Every structure is written in structure tokens, then in C-alpha cells.
Coordinates of C-alpha atoms in Angstrom, one line a residue:
M24 CA 4.1 -9.4 -20.9
A25 CA 1.1 -8.0 -19.1
V26 CA 0.9 -4.2 -18.4
N27 CA -1.4 -4.4 -15.3
P28 CA -0.9 -4.2 -12.4
I29 CA 1.4 -1.2 -13.1
I30 CA 2.5 -1.1 -9.5
P31 CA 2.4 -4.7 -8.3
G32 CA 2.2 -5.8 -4.7
F33 CA 1.2 -3.7 -1.8
A34 CA -0.1 -0.7 -3.7
P35 CA -3.7 0.3 -2.9
D36 CA -5.6 3.5 -3.3
P37 CA -3.5 5.0 -6.2
S38 CA -3.6 8.7 -7.1
V39 CA -1.9 10.3 -10.1
V40 CA -1.1 13.7 -11.4
K41 CA 0.6 14.6 -14.6
V42 CA 3.2 17.5 -14.7
G43 CA 5.0 18.1 -17.9
E44 CA 6.0 14.8 -19.5
W45 CA 5.9 13.0 -16.2
Y46 CA 3.2 11.1 -14.3
Y47 CA 3.5 10.9 -10.5
L48 CA 1.7 8.3 -8.5
V49 CA 1.3 7.7 -4.7
N50 CA -0.2 4.8 -2.7
S51 CA -1.5 4.2 0.7
T52 CA 1.0 2.5 3.2
F53 CA -1.0 2.0 6.4
H54 CA 1.6 0.7 9.1
L55 CA 4.8 0.9 7.1
F56 CA 7.5 3.5 7.3
P57 CA 8.6 5.1 5.2
G58 CA 5.1 6.0 4.0
L59 CA 3.3 7.2 0.8
P60 CA 5.8 6.1 -1.9
I61 CA 6.2 8.4 -4.9
Y62 CA 6.5 6.8 -8.4
A63 CA 7.3 8.5 -11.7
S64 CA 6.7 7.3 -15.3
K65 CA 6.6 8.9 -18.7
D66 CA 4.5 6.1 -20.3
L67 CA 2.2 4.8 -17.5
V68 CA 3.9 1.3 -17.9
Q69 CA 7.4 1.6 -16.5
W70 CA 7.6 3.3 -13.0
R71 CA 10.5 4.2 -10.8
Q72 CA 10.2 4.9 -7.1
I73 CA 11.7 8.3 -6.5
G74 CA 11.0 8.8 -2.7
N75 CA 8.4 8.6 0.0
A76 CA 6.3 11.6 1.2
I77 CA 6.5 10.4 4.9
N78 CA 10.3 9.8 5.3
R79 CA 11.2 11.3 8.7
P80 CA 10.0 10.1 12.0
E81 CA 9.3 13.6 13.2
Q82 CA 6.6 14.1 10.5
L83 CA 4.1 11.9 12.3
S84 CA 3.8 8.7 14.4
L85 CA 2.5 5.3 13.2
E86 CA 2.6 3.6 16.6
L87 CA -1.2 3.5 17.1
T88 CA -2.0 1.7 13.9
E89 CA -2.7 -1.9 15.0
T90 CA -4.9 -4.2 13.0
Q91 CA -8.5 -4.8 14.2
L92 CA -10.7 -7.7 13.3
F93 CA -14.4 -7.0 12.2
P94 CA -16.9 -10.1 11.6
Q95 CA -18.0 -10.4 8.0
K96 CA -20.8 -12.3 6.3
P97 CA -19.9 -15.7 4.7
P98 CA -17.8 -16.7 2.8
A99 CA -15.4 -14.4 4.6
T100 CA -15.0 -14.7 8.3
V101 CA -13.3 -11.5 9.4
L102 CA -12.0 -8.2 7.9
F103 CA -8.5 -7.2 8.8
A104 CA -8.6 -3.5 9.2
T105 CA -5.0 -1.9 9.8
G106 CA -4.7 1.7 10.9
G107 CA -2.2 4.3 9.7
L108 CA -1.9 6.1 6.2
Y109 CA -5.1 5.8 4.2
A110 CA -5.9 6.9 0.6
P111 CA -3.5 9.7 -0.2
T112 CA -4.3 12.2 -3.1
I113 CA -1.3 13.9 -5.1
R114 CA -1.9 17.2 -6.9
H115 CA 0.3 20.1 -8.3
H116 CA -0.4 23.8 -8.1
K117 CA 1.9 26.7 -9.1
G118 CA 5.1 24.7 -9.0
R119 CA 4.4 22.8 -5.7
F120 CA 3.3 19.3 -5.1
Y121 CA 0.8 18.5 -2.5
I122 CA -0.2 15.2 -0.9
V123 CA -3.3 15.1 1.4
C124 CA -3.9 11.9 3.4
T125 CA -5.5 10.4 6.6
N126 CA -3.6 8.9 9.6
V127 CA -6.1 6.5 11.2
I128 CA -5.1 6.2 14.9
R129 CA -6.4 3.5 17.1
A130 CA -7.9 4.1 20.4
T131 CA -6.0 4.1 23.7
E132 CA -7.2 3.9 27.3
T133 CA -7.9 7.6 27.3
A134 CA -8.9 8.3 23.6
K135 CA -11.2 6.8 21.0
D136 CA -10.2 5.9 17.4
A137 CA -9.3 9.0 15.6
T138 CA -8.6 10.3 12.1
R139 CA -5.9 13.0 11.6
N140 CA -5.9 14.5 8.1
F141 CA -2.9 16.3 6.8
I142 CA -1.1 18.0 4.0
V143 CA 2.6 17.6 3.0
T144 CA 4.3 19.6 0.2
S145 CA 7.5 19.5 -1.9
D146 CA 8.9 22.1 -4.3
D147 CA 11.2 19.4 -5.7
I148 CA 9.5 16.1 -5.9
W149 CA 12.8 14.4 -7.3
S150 CA 14.8 15.4 -4.2
D151 CA 12.7 13.3 -1.8
Q152 CA 12.4 16.4 0.4
W153 CA 8.9 16.8 1.9
S154 CA 7.6 19.3 4.5
D155 CA 6.5 18.7 7.9
V156 CA 2.7 17.8 8.0
V157 CA 0.1 20.5 8.2
Y158 CA -3.0 19.1 9.9
F159 CA -6.6 20.3 9.0
D160 CA -9.8 19.4 10.7
F161 CA -12.0 16.9 8.8
K162 CA -14.3 14.3 10.4
G163 CA -13.7 11.5 8.0
I164 CA -11.1 9.9 5.7
D165 CA -9.8 9.9 2.2
P166 CA -9.4 13.6 1.6
S167 CA -8.8 14.9 -1.9
L168 CA -7.5 18.3 -2.9
Y169 CA -8.8 20.5 -5.7
F170 CA -7.5 23.9 -6.7
E171 CA -9.4 26.6 -8.5
D172 CA -7.5 29.8 -9.2
D173 CA -5.9 30.5 -5.7
R174 CA -8.4 28.6 -3.7
A175 CA -8.1 25.1 -2.3
Y176 CA -10.8 22.7 -1.5
I177 CA -10.9 19.4 0.4
C178 CA -13.5 16.8 -0.3
G179 CA -13.6 13.5 1.6
S180 CA -15.6 10.7 3.0
A181 CA -17.3 12.0 6.2
G182 CA -19.3 10.7 9.0
K183 CA -19.9 7.1 10.3
G184 CA -20.0 4.2 7.9
P185 CA -21.5 2.5 6.0
G186 CA -23.6 5.6 5.3
T187 CA -20.8 8.0 4.8
T188 CA -21.3 11.2 2.8
I189 CA -19.0 13.2 0.4
D190 CA -18.3 16.6 2.1
L191 CA -16.6 19.6 0.8
V192 CA -14.7 22.5 2.6
E193 CA -12.3 25.3 1.4
I194 CA -9.1 25.4 3.4
D195 CA -5.9 27.4 3.6
V196 CA -3.2 24.9 2.5
A197 CA -0.5 26.7 4.4
T198 CA -2.3 26.6 7.8
G199 CA -5.0 23.9 7.5
E200 CA -7.7 26.5 8.7
H201 CA -11.2 26.3 7.2
K202 CA -12.2 29.2 5.0
S203 CA -15.8 28.0 4.6
P204 CA -18.4 25.8 6.3
V205 CA -18.3 22.0 5.7
E206 CA -21.1 21.0 3.4
T207 CA -22.3 17.5 2.2
V208 CA -22.4 17.6 -1.6
W209 CA -23.3 14.0 -2.5
K210 CA -24.4 10.9 -0.8
G211 CA -23.3 8.5 -3.5
S212 CA -25.5 6.5 -5.9
G213 CA -26.9 4.2 -3.2
G214 CA -24.1 1.9 -2.5
I215 CA -22.5 1.5 1.0
W216 CA -19.4 3.4 2.2
P217 CA -19.3 6.3 -0.3
E218 CA -15.6 7.1 -0.1
G219 CA -12.4 7.9 -1.9
P220 CA -13.7 11.0 -3.7
H221 CA -11.9 13.0 -6.4
L222 CA -13.3 16.4 -7.6
F223 CA -12.3 17.9 -11.0
K224 CA -13.7 20.2 -13.6
H225 CA -14.1 19.3 -17.2
G226 CA -15.9 21.7 -19.6
E227 CA -18.7 23.4 -17.8
Y228 CA -19.2 20.7 -15.3
Y229 CA -17.6 19.8 -11.8
Y230 CA -17.3 16.0 -11.4
L231 CA -17.1 13.8 -8.5
L232 CA -15.5 10.4 -8.9
I233 CA -16.0 8.2 -5.8
A234 CA -15.8 4.6 -4.6
E235 CA -18.8 2.7 -3.3
G236 CA -19.7 -0.7 -2.1
G237 CA -16.6 -1.3 0.3
T238 CA -13.2 -2.1 -1.0
H239 CA -13.7 -5.8 -1.7
G240 CA -16.3 -7.8 -3.6
G241 CA -18.8 -5.1 -3.9
H242 CA -16.4 -2.3 -5.0
M243 CA -17.4 0.0 -7.7
V244 CA -16.6 3.5 -9.1
T245 CA -19.5 5.9 -9.4
M246 CA -19.7 9.5 -10.9
A247 CA -21.8 12.5 -10.4
R248 CA -21.7 16.1 -11.9
S249 CA -22.9 19.7 -11.2
R250 CA -22.5 23.0 -12.8
E251 CA -21.8 24.4 -9.3
M252 CA -19.0 23.0 -7.2
R253 CA -21.2 22.7 -4.1
G254 CA -24.0 21.0 -6.0
L255 CA -26.7 19.8 -6.6
Y256 CA -24.9 16.8 -8.1
E257 CA -26.7 14.5 -10.6
S258 CA -25.7 10.8 -10.6
C259 CA -24.4 9.3 -13.9
P260 CA -27.1 7.2 -15.4
A261 CA -24.4 4.6 -16.3
N262 CA -23.3 4.2 -12.7
P263 CA -21.3 2.2 -11.8
V264 CA -18.8 3.5 -14.3
L265 CA -16.2 0.9 -13.4
T266 CA -16.5 -2.3 -11.4
A267 CA -15.7 -6.0 -11.6
R268 CA -18.5 -7.2 -9.3
G269 CA -20.6 -9.9 -10.6
T270 CA -18.1 -10.8 -13.2
D271 CA -15.6 -13.7 -13.6
E272 CA -12.7 -11.4 -14.3
Y273 CA -9.2 -12.3 -13.1
I274 CA -8.9 -8.7 -11.8
Q275 CA -11.5 -8.2 -9.1
Y276 CA -12.4 -5.5 -6.4
T277 CA -11.7 -2.7 -8.9
G278 CA -12.4 0.7 -7.4
H279 CA -10.9 3.8 -5.7
C280 CA -10.3 5.4 -9.0
D281 CA -8.5 8.8 -9.9
A282 CA -9.1 10.0 -13.4
F283 CA -6.6 12.3 -15.4
E284 CA -5.8 13.5 -18.9
G285 CA -2.6 12.0 -20.5
D286 CA -0.9 12.7 -23.7
N287 CA -2.8 13.5 -26.9
G288 CA -6.0 14.2 -24.9
Q289 CA -6.4 10.5 -23.9
W290 CA -8.0 10.1 -20.5
W291 CA -7.2 7.4 -18.0
G292 CA -8.2 6.0 -14.7
T293 CA -5.9 4.5 -12.2
C294 CA -7.5 2.2 -9.5
L295 CA -6.9 -0.5 -7.1
G296 CA -7.8 -4.2 -7.7
V297 CA -6.6 -7.7 -6.9
R298 CA -5.6 -10.6 -9.0
K299 CA -7.9 -13.3 -7.7
D300 CA -7.6 -16.9 -8.8
K301 CA -10.6 -19.3 -9.2
D302 CA -10.0 -20.5 -5.6
G303 CA -9.9 -17.1 -4.1
R304 CA -6.2 -16.6 -3.6
H305 CA -5.1 -12.9 -3.7
T306 CA -2.3 -12.8 -1.2
M307 CA -0.6 -9.8 -3.1
G308 CA -3.5 -7.7 -1.8
R309 CA -4.6 -4.5 -3.5
E310 CA -2.5 -3.4 -6.3
T311 CA -2.5 -0.5 -8.8
F312 CA -4.0 -0.8 -12.2
V313 CA -4.7 1.6 -15.1
T314 CA -7.4 1.6 -17.7
P315 CA -8.3 4.0 -20.5
A316 CA -11.5 6.2 -20.5
R317 CA -13.3 8.4 -23.0
W318 CA -15.7 11.2 -22.7
T319 CA -19.2 10.3 -24.1
D320 CA -21.3 12.6 -26.2
D321 CA -23.5 13.4 -23.2
G322 CA -20.5 14.4 -21.0
W323 CA -19.7 11.4 -18.9
L324 CA -16.5 9.4 -18.5
E325 CA -16.7 5.9 -19.7
F326 CA -14.0 3.5 -18.5
E327 CA -12.8 0.3 -20.2
R328 CA -13.1 -2.7 -17.7
V329 CA -9.8 -3.3 -16.1
K330 CA -7.7 -5.9 -18.0
E331 CA -4.1 -7.1 -17.8
N332 CA -3.5 -5.4 -21.1
P333 CA -5.5 -2.3 -21.4
T334 CA -6.1 -0.7 -24.8
G335 CA -3.4 1.7 -25.9
L336 CA -0.5 0.5 -23.6
S337 CA 2.1 -2.3 -23.9
R338 CA 5.1 -3.3 -21.9
P339 CA 8.4 -3.1 -23.8
E340 CA 10.1 -6.3 -24.4
G341 CA 12.6 -7.0 -21.5
A342 CA 11.1 -4.3 -19.2
S343 CA 10.7 -5.3 -15.6
R344 CA 7.2 -6.0 -14.2
A345 CA 8.3 -4.3 -10.8
P346 CA 9.1 -0.6 -10.4
T347 CA 12.8 0.3 -10.0
A348 CA 14.1 2.5 -7.2
D349 CA 16.2 5.4 -7.6
S350 CA 17.9 4.7 -4.2
A351 CA 18.0 1.5 -2.1
R352 CA 16.6 3.5 0.7
H353 CA 13.4 4.3 -1.1
D354 CA 11.9 0.8 -1.3
V355 CA 13.1 -0.5 2.2
V356 CA 10.2 -0.4 4.7
Y357 CA 10.0 -1.0 8.4
I358 CA 6.9 -1.6 10.7
R359 CA 5.7 1.6 12.4
D360 CA 8.0 3.8 14.3
A361 CA 11.3 2.1 13.6
D362 CA 14.3 2.7 15.8
R363 CA 16.7 3.2 13.0
S364 CA 19.7 3.0 15.3
R365 CA 19.2 -0.7 15.1
Y366 CA 19.9 -0.9 11.4
T367 CA 23.0 -0.4 9.5
V368 CA 22.4 -0.7 5.8
S369 CA 24.8 -0.7 2.8
E370 CA 24.4 1.7 0.0
D371 CA 22.7 -0.9 -2.3
G372 CA 20.6 -2.3 0.5
S373 CA 21.8 -5.9 0.0
E374 CA 24.0 -6.1 3.1
F375 CA 23.0 -4.9 6.6
S376 CA 23.4 -5.5 10.3
L377 CA 20.4 -5.7 12.5
K378 CA 20.3 -5.2 16.3
A379 CA 18.1 -7.7 18.0
S380 CA 15.0 -6.5 19.7
E381 CA 12.8 -8.4 22.3
L382 CA 9.7 -7.3 20.2
D383 CA 8.5 -9.8 17.9
L384 CA 6.3 -9.7 14.8
V385 CA 3.1 -10.1 16.9
E386 CA 3.7 -6.6 18.4
P387 CA 0.6 -4.5 17.7
R388 CA 2.1 -1.0 18.4
K389 CA 5.9 -1.1 18.7
S390 CA 8.4 -1.8 15.9
P391 CA 10.2 -5.1 16.0
T392 CA 13.7 -5.4 14.3
F393 CA 12.5 -6.1 10.7
L394 CA 13.8 -4.8 7.4
S395 CA 11.8 -5.5 4.4
K396 CA 10.7 -4.8 0.9
R397 CA 7.3 -5.4 -0.9
Q398 CA 6.8 -8.6 -2.6
R399 CA 6.4 -7.6 -6.3
L400 CA 6.1 -10.8 -8.3
L401 CA 3.5 -13.5 -8.0
D402 CA 6.2 -16.0 -9.2
G403 CA 9.5 -15.2 -7.8
K404 CA 11.8 -15.7 -4.8
S405 CA 13.3 -13.7 -2.0
S406 CA 16.5 -14.7 -0.1
V407 CA 19.1 -13.5 2.5
T408 CA 22.1 -15.0 4.1
V409 CA 22.7 -14.9 7.8
R410 CA 26.5 -14.5 8.3
D411 CA 28.5 -16.9 10.5
V412 CA 25.7 -18.4 12.6
A413 CA 28.3 -19.9 15.0
S414 CA 29.0 -16.4 16.3
I415 CA 25.3 -15.9 17.3
P416 CA 25.0 -16.4 21.0
A417 CA 21.9 -18.6 22.1
D418 CA 21.5 -16.5 25.2
A419 CA 21.1 -13.2 23.2
V420 CA 19.3 -14.3 20.1
S421 CA 16.2 -16.5 19.9
K422 CA 15.2 -16.1 16.3
V423 CA 16.9 -14.9 13.3
G424 CA 15.4 -15.2 9.8
L425 CA 13.3 -14.3 6.9
A426 CA 9.6 -13.5 7.1
V427 CA 6.5 -12.7 5.1
Y428 CA 4.6 -10.2 6.9
K429 CA 1.1 -8.6 6.4
D430 CA 0.4 -7.4 9.9
E431 CA 0.9 -8.5 13.5
L432 CA -2.0 -10.9 13.1
R433 CA -0.7 -12.6 10.0
W434 CA 2.8 -13.7 9.0
F435 CA 5.1 -16.6 8.6
R436 CA 8.8 -17.1 8.7
I437 CA 11.8 -19.5 8.3
F438 CA 14.4 -18.9 10.9
L439 CA 17.3 -20.2 12.9
N440 CA 16.6 -21.0 16.6
P441 CA 20.2 -21.0 18.1
V442 CA 18.8 -22.5 21.4
A443 CA 17.2 -25.5 19.7
K444 CA 20.1 -25.7 17.0
A445 CA 17.4 -26.0 14.4
V446 CA 15.9 -24.2 11.5
Q447 CA 12.2 -23.7 12.1
F448 CA 9.1 -22.4 10.4
E449 CA 6.1 -20.9 11.9
L450 CA 2.9 -19.4 10.6
V451 CA 0.2 -17.3 12.3
N452 CA -3.2 -16.2 11.1
K453 CA -5.2 -15.1 14.1
G454 CA -8.2 -14.2 12.0
K455 CA -8.5 -17.7 10.9
E456 CA -7.2 -19.2 14.2
L457 CA -4.5 -20.8 12.2
T458 CA -0.9 -21.9 13.1
R459 CA 1.6 -24.0 11.3
S460 CA 5.1 -25.1 12.2
A461 CA 8.0 -27.3 11.2
E462 CA 11.5 -28.0 12.3
H463 CA 14.9 -29.4 10.9
K464 CA 17.5 -30.1 13.5
L465 CA 21.1 -29.2 12.6
D466 CA 24.1 -31.3 13.6
K467 CA 26.2 -28.1 14.2
L468 CA 26.0 -24.4 13.7
D469 CA 28.8 -23.4 11.3
G470 CA 29.3 -21.2 8.4
D471 CA 26.6 -18.9 6.8
L472 CA 22.9 -19.7 6.6
F473 CA 21.1 -19.2 3.4
L474 CA 17.4 -18.7 3.6
Q475 CA 15.1 -18.6 0.6
I476 CA 11.3 -18.1 0.1
S477 CA 10.0 -18.9 -3.4
Y478 CA 6.5 -18.4 -4.5
T479 CA 3.9 -18.9 -7.2
E480 CA 0.4 -17.7 -7.3
K481 CA -0.7 -20.8 -5.2
E482 CA 2.1 -21.5 -2.8
Y483 CA 5.0 -20.3 -0.8
E484 CA 8.0 -22.7 -0.4
L485 CA 10.7 -22.1 2.4
A486 CA 14.1 -23.5 2.1
F487 CA 17.6 -23.2 3.7
R488 CA 21.2 -24.2 3.1
L489 CA 23.9 -24.3 5.9
G490 CA 27.4 -23.6 4.7
Q491 CA 28.1 -25.6 1.6
G492 CA 25.4 -28.1 2.1
E493 CA 22.3 -28.8 -0.2
L494 CA 19.3 -26.5 -0.3
T495 CA 16.7 -28.2 1.8
T496 CA 13.0 -27.5 1.6
L497 CA 11.5 -27.1 5.1
F498 CA 7.9 -26.2 4.4
K499 CA 5.3 -25.4 1.8
T500 CA 2.3 -23.3 2.6
D501 CA -0.8 -22.4 0.6
V502 CA -1.2 -18.8 -0.3
L503 CA -4.8 -19.1 1.0
D504 CA -3.2 -19.3 4.5
L505 CA -2.5 -15.4 4.1
T506 CA -5.5 -14.5 1.9
D507 CA -8.1 -12.5 3.6
P508 CA -10.3 -9.5 3.2
D509 CA -7.8 -6.8 4.3
F510 CA -6.2 -3.4 3.4
V511 CA -2.4 -4.4 3.1
G512 CA -0.2 -6.6 1.1
P513 CA 2.9 -8.9 1.9
V514 CA 6.4 -7.5 2.6
I515 CA 9.4 -9.8 2.9
G516 CA 12.4 -9.2 5.2
A517 CA 14.9 -10.1 7.7
S518 CA 14.1 -10.1 11.4
V519 CA 16.0 -10.7 14.7
V520 CA 14.5 -11.3 18.1
G521 CA 16.7 -11.2 21.1
K522 CA 18.6 -8.9 23.5
D523 CA 20.5 -6.2 21.5
H524 CA 23.0 -8.6 19.8
V525 CA 24.0 -7.5 16.3
V526 CA 23.5 -10.0 13.5
K527 CA 25.0 -9.6 10.0
F528 CA 23.3 -10.3 6.8
S529 CA 24.1 -10.3 3.1
G530 CA 22.7 -11.0 -0.3
F531 CA 19.2 -9.6 0.6
S532 CA 16.9 -9.8 -2.5
V533 CA 13.2 -9.6 -2.8
E534 CA 11.3 -10.1 -6.1

């Protein structure tokens, strides 16, 4: 069984730190809450989610994180750019874990788009207890944190793209205050969008490892070094040191890499990538991959091209492809600033009650009633049972069902429409100006309604069973319908639209 991706599904922009025998990894989450999932592993292959760094509404707001569309050159038509939590970095210093990250906030009638960069800390990463955010001023995104002695430095991607620069500033991690001027230390190797920098020291050199080329087809990892932290930095003559562009590799878009030393002096890189078939399908979005690296004789890191089975790692027989969760609450996600009073969830997360909201999945800023988990498997199924559909009043609930959601512009669902007495399907992709629909009329509403979405790399199939009846396929849709240049990945969950009526669900499962 393949090792990569080590975190499948919606898991972009990975950062890793090793403390003792454990590796700790964090990903971007954009518009989802809780945000910034924390995974732990001893072998880089089997991971368990131990919490989320943004797990309390009072830490920050995700309301202004809607998705914007940007025209692209053919063959793509538009880029789906979702706001929210971008590109975290995790580090450890003197017994404390630090995560730095950017919250990308969309414009309002009185304010322009903004980036708010922040730090959160934990003295016990296994407790899922993280501090309030500490904001620091940085005119850009993708901050990374580097400690030297008792000093802390932020390097990040600054300025207006595509000609961003890599800037460096010393800060007070307790207050966020600057302790030095902000300086540009590198402009990249010549590619567009220099971003996602990580600064580290090895031997007598400081190294910058950054992403260039944009996070899709041109994505690459480049490297520079200097004997002084503030430069001048010389570009690696072998740049890009990691990329899949111009190849026919199954794993594409590799970039945004964090490098670290593992056991026995072995170095590794963890990066994002997509599994892309020959027809362009990659609906799982950007996932987390690992690849070995070695130091060359002339002092540069050399990475193995990202493969499903990287040299030096193997997946134990019978081990799950998906990360486990230490608690059911860890891997449940909501859209933006969820009203948690609308959700009552069992200890294992399989049973819950949802209070209907008039907000639907198209809502760009508010949070519809939607409880979900990340799709983890290319080939799998997800399901839920809506309990006692006869008790659902048509004047209080208009839609109750199971949805695949990427953002407010792209989603599909199978659902009960109590007014129409029908199970219906609808799909929306506003970037492609695409809609699809189907309907199956019911003779009566009686018993429980089982809803299932099964999937392969090529297709989603939506089916239902009412009471003790047969499982009936309602619709099949090509994965291409939800494949676009974007930042996010699919989550699958239950939703209710209506006026405050409580609907009960059981048997919730997402693979």
C-alpha cells in the first residue's frame, strides 16, 4: 500500500517539527473551523490527529473568508481563491510549541482585503490547549518562525504578487512587536510568487527554502543560502530543488516544502501536491506528501522527486491510509464561524442532531448548518441516516441531506425535499457555470432515510434507501465537475436548511 500522501485529502501547506521521538505536522484550513489540525507520528507514515490549534471561536473570526474567482490562462478558466487560514508553520523552542499563520480577510464596504498574521502557542500539544492569538504586523502571507538563541525571527512572503519578496524581521513572540526593521533578504530564483519560505541553519550557512511558480502547474521549490542571516543569499545552482512541472508524474503541483532532520541523521521534505489522473482529475485537492533529502558535498539539499512510495519508508500491512483521530471532535469541521448551539454530537461523532438554519451552502460569509469531515480516500464511501423522516415538517425544513462541499461556489448534495416528497440531487460549480439536478419521487415519507455517496478517482455516485427498501442510485457525476485550480479540498457532511427544526442523524461515516 502506498505511503504518499501521508495526509490524504484536504491537507495543503504542511509544516513539520520533530520533538523527541515524535513528528508534529500542521496544515492550512482556509474557511473551516476548527482550524490548523495537528497530527503526530513516530514513523512519518502513520499519523493521528491530536487536536486543532484554532479550536475556540474567540481566538479569531473566519466570517470574511469567501472564495473569489480570478481569470486564468487556458486550459483553466478561473482560480478559486478562498480566504482564511493560510500556510502555517510549526516550531518548538524551550518546551513550547509555536504556530505562525495568516488569516486572509476579504474586503467589506469599508475595508480592503487584509492579511492578519498571528502566533498561537501551547505548552502541552497533546492537551489540545492553545493560546489566544498574538498578532504581529507583516505586510504579506506565509510567515515562518526561526529561533536563534533567545531571539525569534519571522520570514514571509511580502508585497503584491506575482512579484513578492522574502522579507525578514525580528519580533517579540510574546507581544508581536518588531525588534528590528523589516528587510528583503531574497527575491527568489526568478519564478513568480516567491512564497512559503522556511529559514533554518545547517553547518555554517543559513538556508531559505521557498515556493515559486504559483501553487499549481508551475509550482516548484527553490533554495538559497548565506553565511549571514540577513544575506546576501546565493541561489542554489540546481534550482528548482523539487518540482513535478514538465513531467508526466502522477503526483503533480509539488511545492511549499518544509525540510527537517529525522532519525539517524536522515533529512526529509514535506510538501503539498495533488494526485492528478491523465484527464486532469484531482478533486481531493492539495494533499501532504513526504520525500527524502540528502546534503550534497557542496552543501545543498537534494530532494528525491515525490513518489507514492518514497525511498526509506513503507506502510505497515493493514495500516490505514487515513489519519486516525484521538477524539471525535478533532476531525469534525464546520464552515466558518459556526453557531455551535445548533449541533448536539455524540461522543463518537456518529450520531447528532442538527438545528435547521435558513442559511444554505451558497452563503459566502455566514455559517450554514453543516457538520462534516474531510474526504480521505479516493475510493471509498460516506453515509448518514436521517431518522424518522415522517416527523420532519415540510413547513420548517426544505432540505436535509448529505453534501460534498469545497466552498460556497462548488458543492453537490443528495437530500430529502419534504415539500416535494422527493429525494433530489443538485450540483453547483459557479466557476464553470455548471449546474446539475435529478429527482426521485417518493410514494410516502416513512421510516429512516439512508443516504450514501460512494466515490472513485473518476466518479461520485449518490444513492438512497428509504426504510427497508432497496438502495437506489439517484445520480452519478464526474469528478471533473469539482476539479478546478483552487486552494481547498472536499469535505463531506450532513446539512439542514429550514427554520430552526431539529433533525436527528445516525451512522455518520466519512472515508
